[in-house]
Short mmCIF file of N, CA and C in Angstrom, two decimals:
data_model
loop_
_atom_site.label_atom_id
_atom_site.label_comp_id
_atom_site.label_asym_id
_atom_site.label_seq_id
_atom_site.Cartn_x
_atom_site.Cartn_y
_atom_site.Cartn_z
N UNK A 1 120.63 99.13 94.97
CA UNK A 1 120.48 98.46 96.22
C UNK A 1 119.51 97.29 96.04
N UNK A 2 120.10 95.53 96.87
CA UNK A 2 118.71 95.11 96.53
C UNK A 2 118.06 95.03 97.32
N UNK A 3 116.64 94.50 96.79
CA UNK A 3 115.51 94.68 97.66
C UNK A 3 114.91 93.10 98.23
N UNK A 4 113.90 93.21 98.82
CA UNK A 4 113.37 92.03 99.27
C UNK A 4 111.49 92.17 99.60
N UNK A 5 110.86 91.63 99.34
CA UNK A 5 109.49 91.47 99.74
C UNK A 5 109.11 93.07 99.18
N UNK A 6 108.87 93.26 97.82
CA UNK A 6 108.09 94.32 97.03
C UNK A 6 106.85 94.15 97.28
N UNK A 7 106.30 95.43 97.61
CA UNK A 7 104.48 95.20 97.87
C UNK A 7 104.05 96.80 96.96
N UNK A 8 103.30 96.54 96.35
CA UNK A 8 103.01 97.02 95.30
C UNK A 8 101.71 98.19 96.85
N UNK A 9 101.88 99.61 96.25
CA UNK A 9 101.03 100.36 97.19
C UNK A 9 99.56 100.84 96.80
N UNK A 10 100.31 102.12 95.65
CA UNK A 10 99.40 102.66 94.79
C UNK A 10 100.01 102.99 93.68
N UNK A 11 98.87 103.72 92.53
CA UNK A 11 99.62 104.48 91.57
C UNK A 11 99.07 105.53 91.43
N UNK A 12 99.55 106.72 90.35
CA UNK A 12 99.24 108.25 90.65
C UNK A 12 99.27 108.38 89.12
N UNK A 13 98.13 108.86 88.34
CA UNK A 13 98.74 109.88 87.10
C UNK A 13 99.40 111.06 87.66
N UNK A 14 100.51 111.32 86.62
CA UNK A 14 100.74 112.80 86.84
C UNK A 14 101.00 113.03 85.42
N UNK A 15 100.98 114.69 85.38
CA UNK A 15 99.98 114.74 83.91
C UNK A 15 101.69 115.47 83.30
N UNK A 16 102.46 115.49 83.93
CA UNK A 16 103.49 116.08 83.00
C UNK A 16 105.02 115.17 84.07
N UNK A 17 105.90 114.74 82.47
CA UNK A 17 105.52 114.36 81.53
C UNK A 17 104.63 113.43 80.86
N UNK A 18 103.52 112.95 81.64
CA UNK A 18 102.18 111.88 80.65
C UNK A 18 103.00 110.86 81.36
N UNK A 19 103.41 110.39 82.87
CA UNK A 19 103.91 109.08 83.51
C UNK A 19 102.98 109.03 84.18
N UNK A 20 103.42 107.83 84.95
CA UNK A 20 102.25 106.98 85.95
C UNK A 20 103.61 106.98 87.33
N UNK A 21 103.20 107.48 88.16
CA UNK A 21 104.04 107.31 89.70
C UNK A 21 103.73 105.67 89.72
N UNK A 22 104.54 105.05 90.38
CA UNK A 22 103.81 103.84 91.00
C UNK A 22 104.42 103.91 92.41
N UNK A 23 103.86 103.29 93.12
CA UNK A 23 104.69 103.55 94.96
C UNK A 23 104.62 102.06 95.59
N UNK A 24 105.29 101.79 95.51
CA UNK A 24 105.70 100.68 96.33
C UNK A 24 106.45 100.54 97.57
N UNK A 25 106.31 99.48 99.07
CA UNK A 25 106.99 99.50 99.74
C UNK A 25 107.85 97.83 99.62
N UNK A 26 109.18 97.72 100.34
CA UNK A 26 110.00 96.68 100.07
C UNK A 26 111.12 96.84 101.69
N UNK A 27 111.79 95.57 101.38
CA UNK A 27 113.10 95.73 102.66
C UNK A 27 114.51 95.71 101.92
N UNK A 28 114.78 97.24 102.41
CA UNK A 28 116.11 97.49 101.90
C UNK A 28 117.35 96.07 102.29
N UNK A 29 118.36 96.14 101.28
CA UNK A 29 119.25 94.58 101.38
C UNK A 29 120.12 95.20 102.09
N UNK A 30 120.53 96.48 102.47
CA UNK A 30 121.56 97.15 102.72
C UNK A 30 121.17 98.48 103.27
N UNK A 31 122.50 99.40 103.59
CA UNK A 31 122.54 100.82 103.93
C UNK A 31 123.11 101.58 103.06
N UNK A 32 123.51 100.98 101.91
CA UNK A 32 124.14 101.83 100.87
C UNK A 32 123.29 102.27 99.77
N UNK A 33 123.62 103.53 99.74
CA UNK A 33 122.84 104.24 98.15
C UNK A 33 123.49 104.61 97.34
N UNK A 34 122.92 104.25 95.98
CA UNK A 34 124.23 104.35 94.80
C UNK A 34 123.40 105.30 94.62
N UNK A 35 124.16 106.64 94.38
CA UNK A 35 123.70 107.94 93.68
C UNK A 35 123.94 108.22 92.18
N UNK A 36 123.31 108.52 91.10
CA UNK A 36 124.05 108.32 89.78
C UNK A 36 123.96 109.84 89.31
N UNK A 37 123.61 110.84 90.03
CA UNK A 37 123.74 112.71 89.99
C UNK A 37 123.11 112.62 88.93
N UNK A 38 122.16 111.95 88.51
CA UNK A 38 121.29 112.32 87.28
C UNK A 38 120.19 112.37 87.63
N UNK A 39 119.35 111.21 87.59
CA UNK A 39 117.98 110.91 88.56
C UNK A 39 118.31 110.98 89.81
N UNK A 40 119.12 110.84 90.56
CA UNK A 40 119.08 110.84 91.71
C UNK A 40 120.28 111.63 92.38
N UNK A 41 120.77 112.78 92.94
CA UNK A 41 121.10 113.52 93.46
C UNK A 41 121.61 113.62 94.86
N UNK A 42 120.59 113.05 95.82
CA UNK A 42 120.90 113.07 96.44
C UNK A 42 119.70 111.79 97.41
N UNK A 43 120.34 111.21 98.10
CA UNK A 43 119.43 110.48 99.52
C UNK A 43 120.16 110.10 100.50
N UNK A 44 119.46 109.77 101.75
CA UNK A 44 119.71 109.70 102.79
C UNK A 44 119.04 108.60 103.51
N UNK A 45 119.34 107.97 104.58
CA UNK A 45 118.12 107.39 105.26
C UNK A 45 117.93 108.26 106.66
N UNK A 46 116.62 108.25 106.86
CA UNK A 46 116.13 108.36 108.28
C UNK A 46 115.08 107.55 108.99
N UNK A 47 115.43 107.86 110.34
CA UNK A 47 114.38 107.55 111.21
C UNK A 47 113.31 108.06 111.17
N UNK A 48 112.09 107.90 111.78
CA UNK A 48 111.28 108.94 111.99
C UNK A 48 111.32 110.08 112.66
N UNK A 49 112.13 109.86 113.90
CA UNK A 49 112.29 111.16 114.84
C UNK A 49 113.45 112.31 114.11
N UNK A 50 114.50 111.44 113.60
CA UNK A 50 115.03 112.20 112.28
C UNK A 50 114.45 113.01 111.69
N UNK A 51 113.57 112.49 110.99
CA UNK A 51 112.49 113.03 109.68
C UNK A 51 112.17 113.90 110.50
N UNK A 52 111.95 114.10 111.41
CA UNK A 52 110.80 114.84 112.05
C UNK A 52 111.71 116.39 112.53
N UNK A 53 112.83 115.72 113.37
CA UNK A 53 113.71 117.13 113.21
C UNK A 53 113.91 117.68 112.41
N UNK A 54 114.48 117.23 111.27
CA UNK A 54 114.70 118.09 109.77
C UNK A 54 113.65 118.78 109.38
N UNK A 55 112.68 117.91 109.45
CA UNK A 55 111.51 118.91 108.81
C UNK A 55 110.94 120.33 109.81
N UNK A 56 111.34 119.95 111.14
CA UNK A 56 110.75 120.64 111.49
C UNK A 56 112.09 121.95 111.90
N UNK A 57 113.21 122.02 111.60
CA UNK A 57 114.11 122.46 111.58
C UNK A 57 114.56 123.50 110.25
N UNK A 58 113.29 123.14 109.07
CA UNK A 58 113.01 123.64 107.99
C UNK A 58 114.65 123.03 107.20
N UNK A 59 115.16 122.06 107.59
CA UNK A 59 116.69 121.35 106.69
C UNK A 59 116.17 120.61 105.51
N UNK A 60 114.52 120.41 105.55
CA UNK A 60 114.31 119.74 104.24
C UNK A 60 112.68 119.84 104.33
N UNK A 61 112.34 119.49 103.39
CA UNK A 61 110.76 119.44 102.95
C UNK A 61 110.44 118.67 102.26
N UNK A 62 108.84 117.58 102.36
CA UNK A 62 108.13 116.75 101.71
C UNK A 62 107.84 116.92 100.41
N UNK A 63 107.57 116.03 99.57
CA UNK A 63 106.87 116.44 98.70
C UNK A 63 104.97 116.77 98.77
N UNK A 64 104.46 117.67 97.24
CA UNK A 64 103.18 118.18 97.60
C UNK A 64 102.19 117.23 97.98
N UNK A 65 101.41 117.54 99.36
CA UNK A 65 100.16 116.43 99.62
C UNK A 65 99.36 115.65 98.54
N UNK A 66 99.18 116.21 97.65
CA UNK A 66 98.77 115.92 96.45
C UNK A 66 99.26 114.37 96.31
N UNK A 67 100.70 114.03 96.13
CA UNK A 67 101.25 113.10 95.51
C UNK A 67 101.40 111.88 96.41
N UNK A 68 101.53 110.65 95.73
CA UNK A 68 101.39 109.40 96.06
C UNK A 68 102.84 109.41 97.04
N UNK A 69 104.04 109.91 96.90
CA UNK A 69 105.11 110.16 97.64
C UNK A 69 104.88 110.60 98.96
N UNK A 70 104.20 111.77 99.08
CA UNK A 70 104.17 112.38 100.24
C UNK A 70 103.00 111.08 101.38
N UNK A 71 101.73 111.29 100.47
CA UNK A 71 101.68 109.87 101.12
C UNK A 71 101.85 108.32 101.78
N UNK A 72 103.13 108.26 101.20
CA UNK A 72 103.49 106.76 101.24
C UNK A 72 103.90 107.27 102.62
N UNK A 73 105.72 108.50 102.65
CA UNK A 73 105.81 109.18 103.37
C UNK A 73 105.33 108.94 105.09
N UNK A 74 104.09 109.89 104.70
CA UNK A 74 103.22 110.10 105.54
C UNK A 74 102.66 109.07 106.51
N UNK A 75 101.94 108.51 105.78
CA UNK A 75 101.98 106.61 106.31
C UNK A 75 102.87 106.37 107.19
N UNK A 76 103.71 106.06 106.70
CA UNK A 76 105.49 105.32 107.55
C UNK A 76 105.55 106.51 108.76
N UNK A 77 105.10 108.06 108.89
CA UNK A 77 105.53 109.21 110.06
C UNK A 77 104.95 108.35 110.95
N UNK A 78 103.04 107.66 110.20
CA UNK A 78 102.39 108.02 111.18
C UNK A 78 101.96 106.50 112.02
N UNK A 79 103.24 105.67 111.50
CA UNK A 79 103.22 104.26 111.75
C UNK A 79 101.79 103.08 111.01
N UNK A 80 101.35 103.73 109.66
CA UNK A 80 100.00 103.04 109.08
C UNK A 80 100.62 102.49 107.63
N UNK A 81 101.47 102.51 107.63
CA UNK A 81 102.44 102.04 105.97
C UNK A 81 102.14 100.63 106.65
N UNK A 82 101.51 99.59 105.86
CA UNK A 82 101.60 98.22 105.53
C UNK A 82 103.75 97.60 105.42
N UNK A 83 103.44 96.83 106.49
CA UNK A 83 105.30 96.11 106.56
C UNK A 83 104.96 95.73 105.50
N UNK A 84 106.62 95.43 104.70
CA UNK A 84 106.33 94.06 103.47
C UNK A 84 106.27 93.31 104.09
N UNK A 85 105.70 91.87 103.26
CA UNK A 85 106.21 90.36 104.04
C UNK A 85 107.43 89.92 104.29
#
């Protein structure tokens, strides 16, 4: 998918396998997701009020607080995620 206005967020060690997360936010070019069932499996888009049913419907779950993901995440629930330009 392409993107538009990349804003660089944070980054995360994580200690297995020895990578670096990086988290970035951007504006999707589209509504389409190419899935390749290898790295990526499965996605979706949602809203927030979406997000919010599912999760709270137990249909899906965040990743651990711990991680730069759940944070970015989190941010965007709680309307404090930086827009791109």
């Amino acid at each position: 998918m392409p993107v538009t206005s990349v804003r660089y967020l944070a980054s995360q060690p994580w200690p297995f396998p020895r990578s670096l997360m990086l988290g970035f936010s951007a504006r999707a070019g589209g509504t389409d997701i190419a899935i390749d069932g290898v790295e990526i499996v499965e996605a979706r888009w949602f809203s927030v009020d979406e997000l919010e049913a599912e999760l709270a419907a137990g249909r899906i779950s965040l990743p651990m607080p711990v991680s730069i993901a759940y944070r970015i995440i989190d941010s965007w629930r709680r309307g404090a995620l930086p827009a791109p330009d």
